[in-house]
Coordinates of C-alpha atoms in Angstrom, one line a residue:
Chain A
M1 CA 251.7 275.0 -17.4
T2 CA 254.0 273.9 -19.7
G3 CA 256.0 270.7 -19.7
A4 CA 255.5 267.3 -21.5
V5 CA 252.4 266.2 -23.2
F6 CA 250.0 264.4 -20.9
V7 CA 247.6 261.8 -22.2
H8 CA 244.9 260.4 -19.9
A9 CA 245.1 256.5 -19.9
H10 CA 242.1 256.1 -21.4
A11 CA 242.8 258.7 -24.2
L12 CA 244.5 257.7 -27.6
C13 CA 246.9 259.7 -28.9
E14 CA 249.1 258.8 -32.0
S15 CA 249.8 261.9 -33.2
A16 CA 253.9 263.1 -32.9
D17 CA 253.0 266.8 -33.2
V18 CA 251.4 267.9 -29.9
G19 CA 253.4 270.8 -28.3
A20 CA 254.4 271.0 -24.7
G21 CA 252.1 271.4 -21.6
T22 CA 248.9 270.2 -24.0
R23 CA 247.0 267.8 -22.0
V24 CA 244.8 265.1 -23.7
W25 CA 241.6 263.9 -21.5
A26 CA 239.8 260.4 -21.2
F27 CA 238.3 258.8 -24.6
A28 CA 239.6 261.5 -26.5
H29 CA 241.5 260.6 -29.8
V30 CA 244.0 262.5 -31.5
M31 CA 244.9 261.1 -35.2
K32 CA 248.4 260.4 -36.6
R33 CA 249.3 263.6 -38.5
A34 CA 247.0 265.9 -36.3
V35 CA 249.3 269.0 -35.5
I36 CA 248.6 270.5 -32.0
G37 CA 250.3 273.3 -30.7
R38 CA 251.6 274.2 -27.0
D39 CA 249.2 274.4 -23.6
C40 CA 246.0 273.1 -25.1
N41 CA 243.3 271.2 -23.1
I42 CA 241.7 268.6 -25.4
G43 CA 238.4 267.2 -23.8
D44 CA 236.7 264.2 -23.0
H45 CA 235.9 262.5 -25.9
A46 CA 236.9 265.2 -28.9
F47 CA 238.5 264.0 -31.8
V48 CA 241.3 265.4 -34.1
E49 CA 241.4 263.9 -37.7
A50 CA 244.5 263.8 -39.5
G51 CA 245.7 266.9 -41.3
A52 CA 243.6 269.2 -38.7
R53 CA 246.2 271.8 -37.3
V54 CA 245.7 273.7 -34.0
G55 CA 247.2 276.5 -32.3
D56 CA 248.5 277.6 -28.8
R57 CA 246.3 278.0 -25.8
V58 CA 243.5 276.5 -27.6
T59 CA 240.6 275.2 -25.4
I60 CA 238.9 272.0 -27.1
K61 CA 236.1 271.1 -24.9
N62 CA 234.8 267.3 -24.6
Q63 CA 233.1 265.9 -27.7
V64 CA 234.3 268.3 -30.3
M65 CA 235.0 266.9 -33.5
I66 CA 237.9 268.8 -36.1
W67 CA 238.5 267.1 -39.3
D68 CA 241.2 267.0 -41.7
G69 CA 241.1 270.9 -43.8
I70 CA 240.3 272.5 -40.8
E71 CA 242.5 275.1 -39.3
I72 CA 242.4 276.6 -35.3
A73 CA 244.8 279.7 -34.5
D74 CA 246.1 280.8 -31.0
D75 CA 244.2 281.3 -27.9
V76 CA 240.5 280.2 -29.6
F77 CA 237.6 278.4 -27.6
I78 CA 235.7 276.0 -29.1
G79 CA 232.7 274.5 -26.9
P80 CA 231.3 271.2 -26.1
G81 CA 230.2 269.4 -29.0
V82 CA 230.8 271.7 -31.6
I83 CA 231.0 270.0 -34.7
F84 CA 232.9 271.1 -37.9
T85 CA 232.3 269.8 -41.3
N86 CA 234.6 270.0 -44.3
D87 CA 231.9 268.5 -47.1
L88 CA 229.7 270.5 -49.1
F89 CA 227.3 268.0 -50.2
P90 CA 228.2 264.9 -48.6
R91 CA 226.9 261.3 -50.0
S92 CA 228.4 257.7 -48.5
P93 CA 231.9 257.5 -50.5
R94 CA 230.9 254.1 -50.6
M95 CA 227.8 254.2 -52.9
Q96 CA 228.6 252.7 -56.4
I97 CA 226.9 255.8 -58.5
A98 CA 229.9 256.8 -60.8
P99 CA 230.0 260.4 -60.3
V100 CA 229.9 260.2 -56.5
S101 CA 232.8 257.2 -56.8
A102 CA 234.7 260.4 -58.7
R103 CA 234.3 262.7 -56.4
Y104 CA 236.0 260.8 -53.0
S105 CA 238.2 259.9 -55.2
R106 CA 240.8 262.3 -54.5
P107 CA 240.2 264.7 -51.5
Q108 CA 241.0 268.0 -53.6
N109 CA 237.2 267.0 -55.5
W110 CA 235.5 267.6 -52.1
L111 CA 237.5 268.8 -49.0
T112 CA 236.3 272.5 -48.3
K113 CA 238.8 274.2 -45.6
T114 CA 237.4 276.4 -42.6
R115 CA 239.8 278.7 -40.2
V116 CA 239.0 280.0 -36.8
G117 CA 241.1 283.3 -36.1
Q118 CA 242.9 284.0 -33.2
G119 CA 241.2 284.4 -29.8
A120 CA 237.7 283.3 -31.1
S121 CA 235.1 281.4 -28.7
I122 CA 232.3 279.1 -30.7
G123 CA 229.9 278.4 -28.0
A124 CA 228.3 274.8 -27.1
G125 CA 226.6 272.7 -29.5
C126 CA 227.1 274.8 -32.7
V127 CA 227.8 273.8 -36.2
I128 CA 230.1 275.1 -38.7
L129 CA 229.6 274.7 -42.2
P130 CA 232.3 274.1 -44.7
G131 CA 234.8 276.9 -46.4
I132 CA 234.0 279.4 -43.6
L133 CA 236.5 281.8 -41.7
I134 CA 235.4 282.8 -38.2
G135 CA 237.3 286.2 -37.4
A136 CA 239.5 286.4 -34.7
F137 CA 237.9 287.3 -31.2
G138 CA 234.8 286.6 -32.9
M139 CA 231.6 284.9 -30.5
I140 CA 229.2 282.3 -31.5
A141 CA 226.3 281.8 -29.3
A142 CA 225.5 278.3 -27.8
G143 CA 223.0 276.2 -30.7
A144 CA 224.4 278.5 -33.8
V145 CA 224.5 277.1 -37.3
V146 CA 227.0 279.3 -38.7
T147 CA 226.8 279.4 -42.6
R148 CA 228.6 282.5 -44.1
S149 CA 231.8 284.2 -42.5
V150 CA 231.9 285.8 -39.6
P151 CA 233.8 289.2 -39.1
E152 CA 236.5 290.1 -36.4
H153 CA 234.8 290.8 -33.1
A154 CA 231.2 289.5 -34.4
L155 CA 228.7 288.3 -31.9
M156 CA 226.7 285.6 -33.9
M157 CA 223.4 283.8 -32.9
G158 CA 220.9 281.5 -34.2
S159 CA 220.0 279.3 -36.8
P160 CA 221.3 280.1 -39.6
A161 CA 223.6 282.6 -37.2
R162 CA 223.5 286.2 -38.1
R163 CA 225.2 289.3 -36.2
A164 CA 223.5 290.2 -32.9
G165 CA 226.4 292.6 -31.5
W166 CA 230.1 293.0 -31.1
V167 CA 232.2 291.6 -28.5
C168 CA 236.0 292.8 -26.8
H169 CA 238.7 290.8 -26.8
C170 CA 238.2 289.9 -23.4
G171 CA 234.5 288.4 -24.8
S172 CA 232.3 291.2 -23.0
R173 CA 229.7 292.4 -25.4
L174 CA 230.1 296.0 -26.6
K175 CA 227.9 299.0 -25.3
T176 CA 227.4 301.5 -28.4
V177 CA 228.6 305.0 -26.9
A178 CA 227.9 306.9 -30.2
S179 CA 226.9 306.2 -33.7
R180 CA 229.3 303.6 -35.0
E181 CA 231.1 304.0 -31.8
F182 CA 231.5 301.1 -28.7
R183 CA 233.4 300.5 -25.3
C184 CA 233.8 297.3 -23.7
P185 CA 231.7 297.7 -20.3
A186 CA 234.5 295.3 -18.6
C187 CA 238.0 296.8 -19.8
A188 CA 237.0 299.9 -21.5
E189 CA 238.5 299.5 -25.0
I190 CA 237.3 301.7 -27.6
F191 CA 236.1 300.1 -30.8
S192 CA 234.9 301.6 -33.9
E193 CA 232.5 300.3 -36.9
T194 CA 234.0 301.1 -40.0
S195 CA 231.6 301.9 -43.0
D196 CA 232.7 298.3 -44.4
G197 CA 230.8 296.6 -41.6
E198 CA 234.1 296.3 -39.8
C199 CA 235.0 296.5 -36.0
I200 CA 238.3 297.8 -35.1
S201 CA 239.9 298.7 -31.9
L202 CA 240.8 302.2 -31.3
A203 CA 242.7 302.6 -27.9
K204 CA 241.6 302.2 -24.2
S205 CA 239.6 305.2 -22.8
S206 CA 240.6 307.2 -19.9
Chain B
M1 CA 216.4 247.7 -9.3
T2 CA 218.2 249.0 -6.3
G3 CA 221.4 247.1 -5.7
A4 CA 225.4 248.0 -6.0
V5 CA 226.1 250.6 -8.6
F6 CA 227.2 249.1 -11.6
V7 CA 230.0 250.4 -13.9
H8 CA 230.5 248.8 -17.1
A9 CA 233.8 247.7 -18.0
H10 CA 234.9 250.4 -20.6
A11 CA 233.5 252.9 -18.3
L12 CA 235.5 255.4 -16.2
C13 CA 233.6 256.2 -12.8
E14 CA 235.7 257.9 -9.9
S15 CA 233.3 259.1 -8.0
A16 CA 232.1 257.6 -4.7
D17 CA 229.2 259.6 -4.1
V18 CA 227.1 257.3 -6.6
G19 CA 223.9 255.9 -5.2
A20 CA 222.9 252.1 -5.3
G21 CA 221.0 250.6 -8.1
T22 CA 222.7 253.6 -11.0
R23 CA 224.3 252.2 -13.5
V24 CA 227.0 253.8 -15.9
W25 CA 227.6 252.4 -19.3
A26 CA 230.6 252.1 -21.8
F27 CA 232.9 254.9 -22.3
A28 CA 230.9 257.0 -19.9
H29 CA 233.0 259.4 -17.5
V30 CA 231.8 260.4 -13.6
M31 CA 234.3 262.1 -12.3
K32 CA 235.3 262.7 -8.6
R33 CA 233.3 264.9 -6.8
A34 CA 230.2 264.2 -9.1
V35 CA 227.3 263.4 -7.0
I36 CA 224.8 261.5 -8.4
G37 CA 221.6 259.7 -7.1
R38 CA 220.0 256.4 -6.6
D39 CA 218.9 254.3 -9.7
C40 CA 219.9 256.4 -12.1
N41 CA 221.4 255.5 -16.0
I42 CA 223.8 257.2 -17.2
G43 CA 224.3 256.1 -21.2
D44 CA 227.7 255.6 -22.8
H45 CA 230.1 258.3 -23.9
A46 CA 228.2 261.0 -21.1
F47 CA 230.1 263.2 -18.9
V48 CA 229.6 264.1 -15.3
E49 CA 231.8 266.6 -14.0
A50 CA 233.3 267.4 -10.5
G51 CA 230.6 269.7 -8.8
A52 CA 227.5 268.4 -10.8
R53 CA 224.7 266.8 -8.9
V54 CA 222.1 264.4 -10.4
G55 CA 219.1 263.5 -8.4
D56 CA 217.8 259.9 -8.1
R57 CA 215.7 257.8 -10.7
V58 CA 217.4 260.2 -13.4
T59 CA 218.1 258.9 -17.1
I60 CA 221.3 260.6 -18.8
K61 CA 221.0 259.4 -22.1
N62 CA 224.4 259.0 -24.3
Q63 CA 226.5 261.8 -24.8
V64 CA 224.9 264.2 -22.2
M65 CA 227.3 266.4 -20.7
I66 CA 227.0 267.7 -17.3
W67 CA 229.6 270.4 -15.9
D68 CA 230.3 271.6 -12.3
G69 CA 227.4 274.3 -11.5
I70 CA 224.6 272.1 -13.1
E71 CA 222.1 270.4 -10.7
I72 CA 219.2 267.9 -12.0
A73 CA 216.8 267.2 -9.7
D74 CA 215.0 263.9 -8.9
D75 CA 213.1 261.9 -12.1
V76 CA 214.6 263.9 -14.9
F77 CA 214.8 262.5 -18.3
I78 CA 217.9 263.9 -20.0
G79 CA 217.8 263.0 -23.7
P80 CA 220.9 261.9 -26.1
G81 CA 223.4 264.4 -27.0
V82 CA 222.2 266.6 -24.6
I83 CA 224.7 269.7 -23.6
F84 CA 224.7 272.2 -20.4
T85 CA 226.9 274.8 -20.3
N86 CA 228.2 277.5 -17.5
D87 CA 230.0 280.1 -19.0
L88 CA 227.7 283.1 -20.5
F89 CA 231.0 284.5 -22.5
P90 CA 233.4 282.1 -23.0
R91 CA 237.0 282.8 -23.8
S92 CA 240.1 280.2 -23.8
P93 CA 241.1 280.5 -20.1
R94 CA 245.2 279.8 -21.5
M95 CA 244.7 283.1 -23.5
Q96 CA 247.3 285.6 -22.4
I97 CA 245.1 288.6 -21.8
A98 CA 245.0 290.4 -18.5
P99 CA 240.8 290.6 -18.1
V100 CA 240.6 287.0 -19.5
S101 CA 243.0 285.5 -17.1
A102 CA 241.6 287.3 -13.8
R103 CA 238.0 286.3 -15.2
Y104 CA 239.2 282.5 -14.9
S105 CA 241.3 283.0 -11.8
R106 CA 238.1 282.2 -9.6
P107 CA 234.9 280.2 -10.5
Q108 CA 232.8 282.5 -9.0
N109 CA 234.1 285.0 -11.7
W110 CA 232.3 283.5 -14.4
L111 CA 230.7 279.9 -13.3
T112 CA 226.6 280.4 -13.7
K113 CA 224.9 277.4 -12.4
T114 CA 221.7 276.1 -14.1
R115 CA 218.9 273.7 -12.2
V116 CA 216.4 271.4 -13.7
G117 CA 213.3 270.4 -11.6
Q118 CA 211.6 267.3 -10.4
G119 CA 210.1 265.3 -13.6
A120 CA 211.3 267.6 -16.5
S121 CA 212.3 266.1 -19.6
I122 CA 215.0 267.9 -22.2
G123 CA 215.1 266.3 -25.5
A124 CA 217.9 264.9 -27.9
G125 CA 220.5 267.4 -28.6
C126 CA 219.1 270.6 -26.7
V127 CA 221.7 273.2 -25.7
I128 CA 220.9 274.9 -22.1
L129 CA 222.2 278.3 -21.8
P130 CA 223.8 278.9 -18.4
G131 CA 221.8 280.9 -15.3
I132 CA 218.6 278.7 -16.4
L133 CA 215.5 277.4 -14.4
I134 CA 214.1 274.6 -16.0
G135 CA 210.2 274.1 -14.1
A136 CA 209.4 270.7 -12.6
F137 CA 207.3 268.6 -15.1
G138 CA 208.7 270.7 -18.2
M139 CA 209.4 269.4 -21.3
I140 CA 211.8 270.6 -23.8
A141 CA 211.0 269.4 -27.3
A142 CA 214.5 267.6 -29.2
G143 CA 217.0 270.2 -30.8
A144 CA 215.7 273.1 -29.0
V145 CA 218.1 275.9 -27.4
V146 CA 217.1 277.3 -24.5
T147 CA 217.7 281.0 -23.6
R148 CA 215.5 281.5 -20.8
S149 CA 213.9 279.7 -17.8
V150 CA 211.3 277.3 -18.4
P151 CA 207.7 277.2 -16.5
E152 CA 206.6 274.7 -15.0
H153 CA 204.7 271.9 -17.3
A154 CA 205.7 274.2 -20.1
L155 CA 206.4 272.3 -23.7
M156 CA 208.8 274.2 -24.9
M157 CA 210.3 274.2 -29.0
G158 CA 212.5 275.8 -31.3
S159 CA 215.7 277.9 -31.2
P160 CA 215.3 280.0 -28.8
A161 CA 213.3 277.9 -27.4
R162 CA 209.6 279.5 -27.0
R163 CA 206.7 277.9 -25.1
A164 CA 204.2 275.8 -27.7
G165 CA 202.1 274.1 -25.0
W166 CA 201.8 272.4 -21.4
V167 CA 202.4 268.9 -20.8
C168 CA 201.2 266.5 -17.8
H169 CA 203.4 264.9 -14.8
C170 CA 203.2 261.8 -17.4
G171 CA 204.5 263.7 -20.3
S172 CA 201.3 264.1 -22.7
R173 CA 200.6 267.7 -24.2
L174 CA 197.4 269.0 -22.4
K175 CA 194.2 269.7 -24.4
T176 CA 192.0 273.2 -23.8
V177 CA 188.4 272.5 -22.5
A178 CA 187.8 276.0 -21.6
S179 CA 189.7 279.1 -21.1
R180 CA 192.9 278.8 -19.2
E181 CA 191.9 274.9 -18.5
F182 CA 193.3 272.2 -19.7
R183 CA 192.9 268.1 -19.4
C184 CA 195.8 265.6 -19.8
P185 CA 194.0 263.4 -22.7
A186 CA 195.9 260.2 -21.1
C187 CA 195.0 260.4 -17.4
A188 CA 192.5 263.0 -16.9
E189 CA 194.6 265.4 -14.7
I190 CA 193.0 269.0 -15.0
F191 CA 195.6 272.0 -14.8
S192 CA 194.4 275.5 -14.9
E193 CA 196.9 278.5 -15.8
T194 CA 196.7 281.2 -13.9
S195 CA 196.9 285.2 -14.8
D196 CA 201.3 284.9 -13.9
G197 CA 201.0 282.2 -16.7
E198 CA 201.5 279.7 -14.5
C199 CA 200.2 275.8 -15.1
I200 CA 198.7 274.5 -12.1
S201 CA 197.2 270.7 -11.3
L202 CA 193.8 271.5 -9.9
A203 CA 192.5 267.5 -9.5
K204 CA 191.7 264.2 -11.5
S205 CA 188.7 265.0 -13.9
S206 CA 185.9 262.1 -13.0
Chain C
M1 CA 237.4 246.8 -49.7
T2 CA 235.4 243.7 -48.8
G3 CA 236.8 241.3 -46.0
A4 CA 236.5 240.3 -42.7
V5 CA 235.2 243.3 -40.3
F6 CA 237.5 245.6 -38.7
V7 CA 237.0 246.4 -34.7
H8 CA 239.6 249.4 -33.6
A9 CA 241.4 247.8 -30.6
H10 CA 239.3 250.5 -28.9
A11 CA 236.0 249.9 -29.8
L12 CA 233.6 247.6 -28.3
C13 CA 231.7 245.3 -30.9
E14 CA 229.0 242.7 -29.3
S15 CA 226.8 242.6 -32.4
A16 CA 227.4 238.8 -34.3
D17 CA 225.5 240.7 -37.7
V18 CA 227.9 243.0 -39.0
G19 CA 228.8 242.4 -42.5
A20 CA 232.2 241.3 -44.1
G21 CA 234.4 244.8 -45.5
T22 CA 232.4 246.8 -42.3
R23 CA 234.8 249.0 -40.0
V24 CA 234.2 249.8 -36.6
W25 CA 236.4 252.7 -35.6
A26 CA 238.1 253.7 -32.1
F27 CA 235.4 254.2 -28.9
A28 CA 232.3 253.0 -31.2
H29 CA 230.3 250.6 -29.5
V30 CA 227.9 248.2 -31.4
M31 CA 224.9 246.5 -29.0
K32 CA 224.3 242.7 -29.4
R33 CA 221.5 242.6 -31.7
A34 CA 222.5 245.5 -34.0
V35 CA 221.8 244.6 -37.4
I36 CA 224.5 246.3 -40.1
G37 CA 225.5 245.0 -43.3
R38 CA 228.5 244.9 -45.5
D39 CA 231.2 247.3 -46.4
C40 CA 230.1 250.1 -43.9
N41 CA 232.3 252.8 -41.7
I42 CA 231.0 253.4 -38.3
G43 CA 233.3 256.6 -36.9
D44 CA 235.0 257.1 -33.5
H45 CA 232.3 257.5 -30.6
A46 CA 229.3 256.5 -32.3
F47 CA 226.6 254.0 -30.8
V48 CA 224.6 251.2 -33.0
E49 CA 221.7 249.7 -30.3
A50 CA 220.3 246.6 -30.4
G51 CA 217.3 246.5 -32.8
A52 CA 218.7 249.4 -34.8
R53 CA 219.2 248.0 -38.4
V54 CA 221.7 249.5 -40.9
G55 CA 222.2 248.2 -44.6
D56 CA 225.2 248.2 -46.8
R57 CA 227.8 250.5 -47.7
V58 CA 226.3 253.0 -45.3
T59 CA 228.8 256.1 -43.7
I60 CA 228.2 256.8 -39.9
K61 CA 230.3 259.4 -38.8
N62 CA 231.6 259.9 -35.2
Q63 CA 229.1 260.6 -32.6
V64 CA 226.3 259.7 -34.1
M65 CA 223.5 257.8 -32.2
I66 CA 221.4 255.1 -33.8
W67 CA 218.8 253.0 -31.2
D68 CA 216.3 250.6 -31.4
G69 CA 213.5 251.2 -34.1
I70 CA 216.0 253.0 -36.3
E71 CA 216.4 251.4 -39.9
I72 CA 218.8 252.6 -42.2
A73 CA 218.8 251.5 -45.9
D74 CA 222.0 251.1 -48.7
D75 CA 224.5 253.4 -49.3
V76 CA 223.2 256.1 -46.5
F77 CA 225.6 258.9 -45.3
I78 CA 225.0 260.4 -41.8
G79 CA 226.9 263.3 -40.8
P80 CA 228.7 264.0 -37.3
G81 CA 226.8 263.8 -34.5
V82 CA 223.6 263.0 -36.1
I83 CA 220.8 262.4 -33.1
F84 CA 218.2 259.6 -34.2
T85 CA 214.8 259.5 -31.3
N86 CA 212.9 257.1 -30.7
D87 CA 210.1 258.4 -28.1
L88 CA 207.7 261.3 -28.8
F89 CA 207.5 262.3 -25.3
P90 CA 210.2 261.2 -23.1
R91 CA 210.1 261.0 -19.3
S92 CA 212.3 259.1 -17.2
P93 CA 211.3 255.5 -16.7
R94 CA 212.4 255.4 -13.6
M95 CA 210.0 257.6 -12.8
Q96 CA 207.2 256.4 -9.8
I97 CA 204.1 257.7 -11.8
A98 CA 201.5 254.9 -12.9
P99 CA 200.8 256.0 -16.1
V100 CA 205.1 256.5 -16.9
S101 CA 205.4 253.1 -15.5
A102 CA 202.9 251.6 -17.5
R103 CA 203.9 253.3 -21.1
Y104 CA 207.3 252.2 -20.7
S105 CA 206.4 248.6 -19.5
R106 CA 206.6 247.7 -23.1
P107 CA 208.2 248.6 -25.9
Q108 CA 205.2 248.8 -28.1
N109 CA 203.8 251.8 -26.1
W110 CA 206.5 254.1 -26.9
L111 CA 209.0 253.1 -29.4
T112 CA 208.1 255.1 -32.8
K113 CA 210.2 254.0 -36.0
T114 CA 212.1 256.2 -38.1
R115 CA 213.5 255.2 -41.8
V116 CA 216.2 256.7 -44.2
G117 CA 215.7 255.7 -47.7
Q118 CA 218.6 254.6 -49.9
G119 CA 221.3 256.7 -50.7
A120 CA 220.1 259.9 -48.5
S121 CA 222.8 262.3 -46.6
I122 CA 221.9 264.0 -43.0
G123 CA 224.2 266.5 -42.3
A124 CA 226.4 267.5 -39.2
G125 CA 224.8 267.8 -36.2
C126 CA 220.8 267.2 -37.3
V127 CA 218.0 265.9 -34.9
I128 CA 215.7 263.4 -36.5
L129 CA 212.3 263.2 -34.2
P130 CA 210.7 260.0 -34.4
G131 CA 208.2 258.4 -37.3
I132 CA 210.0 260.0 -39.9
L133 CA 210.6 259.0 -43.5
I134 CA 213.6 260.5 -45.2
G135 CA 213.1 259.7 -48.7
A136 CA 215.5 258.1 -50.9
F137 CA 218.3 260.5 -51.9
G138 CA 217.0 263.3 -49.9
M139 CA 220.0 265.7 -48.2
I140 CA 219.6 267.5 -45.0
A141 CA 221.9 270.6 -44.2
A142 CA 223.9 270.6 -41.4
G143 CA 222.1 271.7 -38.2
A144 CA 218.6 271.0 -39.2
V145 CA 215.9 269.7 -36.7
V146 CA 213.8 267.4 -38.7
T147 CA 210.3 267.0 -37.7
R148 CA 208.4 266.1 -40.5
S149 CA 208.9 263.3 -43.0
V150 CA 211.1 264.1 -46.4
P151 CA 210.4 263.3 -49.9
E152 CA 212.9 261.5 -52.3
H153 CA 215.5 263.4 -53.8
A154 CA 214.5 266.9 -51.3
L155 CA 217.3 269.4 -49.9
M156 CA 216.2 270.3 -46.2
M157 CA 217.1 273.0 -44.2
G158 CA 216.6 274.5 -40.6
S159 CA 215.2 274.1 -37.6
P160 CA 211.9 273.0 -38.3
A161 CA 213.7 271.8 -41.5
R162 CA 211.8 272.8 -44.8
R163 CA 212.4 272.0 -48.4
A164 CA 214.9 274.2 -49.6
G165 CA 215.5 272.7 -53.3
W166 CA 216.0 269.4 -54.9
V167 CA 219.6 267.1 -55.3
C168 CA 220.1 264.9 -57.8
H169 CA 221.5 261.1 -57.1
C170 CA 225.4 262.4 -56.8
G171 CA 224.3 265.3 -54.3
S172 CA 224.6 268.3 -56.5
R173 CA 221.2 270.4 -56.0
L174 CA 219.2 270.6 -59.1
K175 CA 218.7 273.8 -61.5
T176 CA 215.6 274.7 -62.4
V177 CA 215.5 274.8 -66.2
A178 CA 211.6 275.0 -67.1
S179 CA 208.2 274.8 -64.9
R180 CA 209.0 272.1 -62.8
E181 CA 211.7 270.6 -64.6
F182 CA 215.2 270.4 -63.3
R183 CA 218.6 269.5 -64.0
C184 CA 221.4 268.3 -62.6
P185 CA 224.8 270.5 -63.4
A186 CA 227.2 267.9 -62.4
C187 CA 225.8 264.7 -64.0
A188 CA 222.9 266.2 -66.3
E189 CA 220.1 264.2 -65.0
I190 CA 216.7 265.3 -66.0
F191 CA 214.2 265.5 -63.3
S192 CA 210.6 266.2 -63.0
E193 CA 208.4 267.6 -60.1
T194 CA 205.0 265.9 -60.0
S195 CA 201.6 267.6 -59.2
D196 CA 201.7 265.3 -56.1
G197 CA 205.0 267.6 -55.0
E198 CA 207.8 264.5 -55.7
C199 CA 210.8 264.9 -57.6
I200 CA 210.9 262.0 -60.2
S201 CA 214.3 261.3 -62.3
L202 CA 213.1 261.0 -66.3
A203 CA 216.6 260.5 -68.4
K204 CA 219.7 261.9 -68.8
S205 CA 220.1 265.2 -71.3
S206 CA 222.1 264.9 -73.9

């Protein structure tokens, strides 16, 4: 798929830092100093702000908003209408109250970063609070509001999002086969839950 | 209202299959091979993908996203920012993992369809999971996450959405007048709830 | 910051009633007869309908939708993807059912107004039901669905939104220092909760 960057005639791509093979669709806006990797797909009406960093082979569906301070690793899926955030208690920076003006005088005072690990999926319409780490290959169900960090391979649901299970690299929900042992029904990979509540891949079952 | 299709100067309508009297507003995008009926209204920043099917007299408010595999019957109201989905466990199709590449090699492997019945209403900001049937004249309250199919005339609320009452053809919430019998306070239509949990129109009360 | 109105080359600003120093960014649409004050910032893909009223120094982030009947006071922050609403039980106005046609024949029959008080903040992705008053300096957490009016200085969370605390003018969450007495950890302002459940500023503590 790799090749030149494709920018739709109705899109606005101002960044010089977009990798080969990436496509930017109609009415999307990628700002100057946004960094985007290779072979990504950026849907209609999406917005990537200056300071955001996106890896390779990332799927950014329509209307996604990725701000300064958000870092997306390789192979991530970001569903339609997902909203990231980077300010824990926003006020209008234009408000003429001294502590508010002071807070917004420098990004370090208010900008809270978020990172999405490799291969994770964020379902349609999720809202991601600031200061979150979404672990690699985690999956957030559509409509969730993510208020705490997400372990690797965790399936999260609801508002606020809670863990409802584990998922494989391929995205299938793992089945319990023994105490703290899980198996992917699609690709037969075996996982174990550690005493620390982490989900770790063991090996393929035969 | 019928007449030619109106396409705003800032909209992008690539489909040849849009009915007379339909209007497409600023920054909306209707793809080639999207099918849209007569006398619809498609708000700003809405998106209708190739393969989507929309009936007649449908109101599609701003920022609605309708994908391949979504079918909307006549007279439906889709509120601002409603998001449909068509993949139950998405991964970035660009990810180089064999089961993921295989899954996305053909739409039949992952595309899950949704249907919205005649005259239904979906409130602002709802997220509709894939594989759902929303029954005719159902009403989904704003902000709901719909994870299961919705009976005809059902009023659904919350995340996940649960049934909170019944609504008339006109949209008014029905009042209980006897065991399993309901009356519309606006148009006096009488409904009965069957033993199967369906809501059926009887006749106008006098 | 004051000066002429700035309208991005890819925006659409049709209103003659936009105050000096206000900026309208790419793919945003401000309709004719929308009223917007001075020194506002209107993000990409936002929409402000004819009949909406917005005060001075308001921050309207990307994709916000503000309809006829919505009134926003000065100094408000409206987070990305916030959706207002103005119809309590919507049907497609194009539907050919007599009570529906009658209802949509005049705005007075269906249009329900909402007001956001001075200095309030509405977090990312919130949905605001119609007929709500959001009190001055209230703060709505990201992802909330607001179904009832919000007291001044209230912090609201969840779906449906419930009060989870109080916030200062500056946006910081108040700490309890005595029964019904609260203090801002950032600016030391003291507040008291009245027997009516209101939160009132007293004075700066020493």
